[in-house]
Structures are given as C-alpha cells and as structure tokens.
Amino acid sequence: MICLQELMSSFLVFILCVSHCHGGCAEVDSMTEAVAGESFLLGCISCKRREEVPAHATVDWHFKPTGEDEYVHIFHYDHPHLEILNEHFFDRLEWQGTMGTQDVQTGAVFIHNVTFNDTGTYRCTFQRTLSLPKDNEYITVEKEVELIVVAEANREMLSVVSEIMMYVLIVVLQLWMFVVLIYCYRKIWAEHEARDARKALKAQKKALLNEPLHLKDKCDGVLME
C-alpha cells in the first residue's frame, strides 16, 4: 500500500503541474517529514501577482543542518540551466519546478535517497525581475522548510480513520448485498409458487369443464332414485 507521504507528494506534484499548465498558481506549503532511503519533494512556490507582466526568475536552495548556524548553498536554477553546488547532494537533487520558461513560479526539487544527515532547515529564494514599461522591478521571496527525517512514515490519524471507514463500508456493503439477494430469492420463490398454484387451479377447472357427459347422467340417475 502506498504510504500517506507518497500520496501527498504525488498530490503536490499534481497541483504544481496543473497550476503551471492552466496558467494559475496556488502557493502550497511543503511537507516536512521525509523517510530515510526514499525520495522527498521540497516544495516551494512563489506566485507572480501580475500575470500579464513578463518576468524572469531564478531559484536558489540553501541548507542548514540541525545544530549548525550557517546556511550552505546547495542548488541554483536559472532556466534552462541548473547547478548542484554541494557535494553532499551530488546526483540526489532533481528539478521539479516550472519547465520550459524563464518565468519560474514553482521552485520544487526532489531529494533522492534521503539520509538522516538531510535533517535541517531548507531555504528557497526566488529572485524575480518584472519587465515593466518604464523600469524593471526586482522582487526577492524567501521560504523555509523544516525537514525531519524518520526511519518509517508516521501514519496520521486521518489516514487511519479513513482506512477503518473504508473497511467498515466494504463490510456493510457486502451485508447489504447479502440481504438484497435473500430478499430477491424469497420474492422470486413466492412468485414461482403462486404461478404453480394458478396453473394447478386452471388445470382443475379445465378438468371439471371437460368431464364426460355419461358420468354426469349416472350421477343424475342416482339422485333421482
């Protein structure tokens, strides 16, 4: 069974793709719990407030391990080029942000093969240049993600309750179908017996109507005597 974290990561990727494809933008917070040995999506979205204005944006990711005071520059994206800048993340970071345009609004990255050393604070920085008629406007947006790495995914209460309700619903539906089958069987059997009874009654009436006349005369003679 797919764990809740994988479902939520897939759902977040779906939201990012839908937002990009349809020209809309929704700022969704990143998840904060990763499972060691698996992949994790670091989400970061900065929506451009004026869609009609052309823009160019770069995305930088910095990482501060738990217990450290300084951030380390680990990733830079400037369409169409990307750079992994820290050896701890070599071959483990994959761009999952806006594709095919320099007007970047989604700066998400995948961390593959997560380790416990990846626990810490991640800072996502957007440097956006808006191309206005009179003069360019420069905007900087920063967002942070506090990441915790665990050995196994913690199932949230909502997930547990949903699964229990699913099994209860399955059992209830099966019982309901069983009751419906019994009801239909009894109804069909009653109709069958009623049809047989009607056939027997018709046969009896037909036999009486077709009774030979000489039998009736003998009966009449006995009654006359």
XYZ file of C-alpha atoms in Angstrom:
225
model
C 0.000 0.000 0.000
C 1.286 3.444 -0.902
C 2.091 5.411 2.229
C 0.388 8.704 3.012
C 3.556 10.709 2.406
C 3.931 9.338 -1.126
C 0.291 10.158 -1.846
C 0.697 13.702 -0.563
C 3.912 14.174 -2.554
C 2.172 12.948 -5.705
C -0.765 15.242 -4.976
C 1.582 18.205 -4.547
C 3.326 17.431 -7.848
C -0.116 17.192 -9.488
C -1.093 20.605 -8.094
C 2.160 22.114 -9.349
C 1.658 20.673 -12.824
C -1.983 21.734 -13.037
C -1.125 25.225 -11.858
C 1.578 25.563 -14.480
C -0.436 24.070 -17.351
C -3.502 26.195 -16.804
C -1.716 29.457 -16.070
C -2.900 29.588 -12.461
C -0.818 29.498 -9.303
C -1.524 28.263 -5.781
C 1.058 28.579 -3.012
C 1.055 25.198 -1.293
C 3.266 24.573 1.735
C 5.872 21.840 1.502
C 5.673 18.677 3.538
C 8.125 18.474 6.440
C 8.692 14.753 7.078
C 10.834 12.516 4.868
C 11.546 8.795 5.128
C 15.156 7.622 5.057
C 16.068 5.856 1.839
C 13.149 7.278 -0.129
C 12.624 10.397 -2.255
C 11.188 13.624 -0.895
C 9.724 16.659 -2.635
C 10.908 20.006 -1.285
C 8.056 22.273 -2.281
C 8.466 25.980 -2.924
C 6.015 28.194 -4.858
C 6.084 31.945 -5.363
C 3.142 33.173 -7.429
C 3.599 36.198 -9.645
C 0.924 38.742 -8.701
C 0.651 40.280 -12.172
C 0.293 37.500 -14.719
C 0.307 39.869 -17.685
C 3.816 41.186 -16.897
C 6.763 39.254 -18.408
C 9.265 38.115 -15.803
C 12.468 36.229 -15.290
C 13.149 34.355 -12.057
C 15.986 32.328 -10.604
C 15.673 29.856 -7.725
C 18.279 29.062 -5.079
C 18.156 26.463 -2.337
C 20.236 26.720 0.839
C 20.564 24.125 3.598
C 21.362 24.490 7.295
C 21.906 21.143 9.067
C 20.437 20.683 12.527
C 22.771 22.228 15.120
C 24.609 24.418 12.598
C 24.431 28.205 12.338
C 25.324 28.790 8.692
C 23.430 28.006 5.515
C 25.154 26.173 2.665
C 24.256 26.974 -0.949
C 23.218 23.646 -2.476
C 21.241 24.372 -5.664
C 20.771 27.080 -8.293
C 18.302 27.199 -11.200
C 18.331 29.756 -13.997
C 16.321 28.478 -16.944
C 17.343 26.313 -18.649
C 20.465 25.639 -16.533
C 20.732 24.104 -13.087
C 23.656 23.546 -10.746
C 24.089 21.298 -7.716
C 26.594 23.194 -5.604
C 27.248 20.933 -2.623
C 28.867 17.513 -2.787
C 26.506 16.119 -0.140
C 23.685 16.491 -2.671
C 25.502 15.480 -5.860
C 23.310 13.227 -8.048
C 20.492 13.463 -5.493
C 18.704 16.692 -6.417
C 16.239 16.819 -9.311
C 14.444 19.923 -10.551
C 10.643 19.606 -10.298
C 9.747 23.255 -10.769
C 8.418 25.258 -13.715
C 9.580 23.830 -17.026
C 10.114 25.440 -20.420
C 10.074 29.093 -19.385
C 12.207 31.608 -17.506
C 9.075 32.887 -15.742
C 9.529 30.450 -12.855
C 6.828 30.299 -10.195
C 7.409 26.783 -8.861
C 10.847 26.029 -7.461
C 10.361 22.499 -6.132
C 13.196 19.950 -6.097
C 13.292 16.226 -5.362
C 15.825 14.857 -2.873
C 16.552 11.237 -3.795
C 17.808 8.610 -1.348
C 17.139 10.738 1.731
C 19.531 10.260 4.669
C 19.326 11.321 8.302
C 22.012 13.908 7.546
C 19.445 15.728 5.407
C 17.565 16.790 8.545
C 17.577 20.553 8.974
C 16.268 23.798 7.524
C 15.979 24.409 3.788
C 15.592 27.928 2.437
C 14.169 28.594 -1.012
C 14.902 32.009 -2.566
C 13.210 33.487 -5.638
C 14.937 36.381 -7.401
C 12.328 37.728 -9.808
C 12.705 40.522 -12.347
C 9.471 42.040 -13.667
C 9.825 43.690 -17.093
C 7.717 46.837 -16.720
C 7.323 49.503 -19.461
C 9.186 52.244 -17.587
C 11.622 50.292 -15.466
C 12.277 46.763 -14.218
C 11.107 45.736 -10.767
C 13.146 43.341 -8.639
C 11.455 41.106 -6.060
C 13.012 38.646 -3.628
C 10.905 35.968 -1.942
C 12.243 33.550 0.689
C 10.579 30.484 2.160
C 11.844 27.938 4.671
C 11.115 24.249 5.146
C 11.967 22.470 8.402
C 12.688 18.895 7.365
C 12.696 15.909 9.702
C 13.952 12.511 8.501
C 12.412 9.414 10.097
C 13.027 5.689 9.710
C 9.396 4.911 8.883
C 6.483 7.030 7.769
C 4.164 8.084 10.572
C 0.573 7.396 9.647
C -1.632 10.305 10.550
C -4.892 9.800 12.419
C -6.911 10.880 9.408
C -5.296 8.162 7.324
C -6.014 5.505 9.958
C -9.638 6.601 10.366
C -10.124 6.709 6.590
C -8.783 3.190 6.218
C -11.013 1.883 9.025
C -14.047 3.563 7.484
C -13.174 2.034 4.118
C -13.169 -1.487 5.572
C -16.377 -0.821 7.525
C -18.036 0.422 4.351
C -16.922 -2.685 2.466
C -18.377 -4.965 5.171
C -21.636 -3.002 5.296
C -21.993 -3.151 1.511
C -21.382 -6.883 1.490
C -24.004 -7.431 4.198
C -26.445 -5.216 2.319
C -25.886 -7.193 -0.886
C -26.419 -10.447 1.032
C -29.729 -9.168 2.431
C -30.838 -7.991 -1.013
C -30.013 -11.400 -2.517
C -32.043 -13.183 0.157
C -34.978 -10.806 -0.339
C -34.898 -11.257 -4.126
C -34.628 -15.040 -3.802
C -37.608 -15.236 -1.453
C -39.641 -12.942 -3.697
C -38.841 -14.991 -6.794
C -39.645 -18.242 -4.939
C -43.001 -16.845 -3.745
C -43.887 -15.782 -7.285
C -42.905 -19.227 -8.555
C -45.152 -20.961 -6.002
C -48.025 -18.610 -6.785
C -47.617 -19.316 -10.509
C -47.642 -23.076 -9.858
C -50.776 -22.681 -7.728
C -52.513 -20.739 -10.504
C -51.560 -23.396 -13.038
C -52.940 -26.150 -10.801
C -56.204 -24.250 -10.301
C -56.596 -23.697 -14.041
C -55.926 -27.377 -14.702
C -58.557 -28.388 -12.135
C -61.172 -26.056 -13.660
C -60.398 -27.335 -17.129
C -60.764 -30.931 -15.967
C -64.174 -30.184 -14.490
C -65.355 -28.497 -17.698
C -64.184 -31.414 -19.839
C -65.744 -34.108 -17.617
C -67.651 -36.769 -19.779
C -71.469 -36.346 -20.011
C -72.292 -40.022 -19.218
C -70.709 -39.612 -15.811
C -72.990 -36.674 -15.174
C -76.078 -38.754 -16.294
C -75.217 -41.581 -13.897
C -74.929 -39.128 -11.114
C -78.313 -37.643 -12.074
C -79.912 -41.134 -12.084
C -78.659 -41.887 -8.632
C -80.013 -38.637 -7.371
C -83.442 -39.312 -8.961
C -83.775 -42.702 -7.286
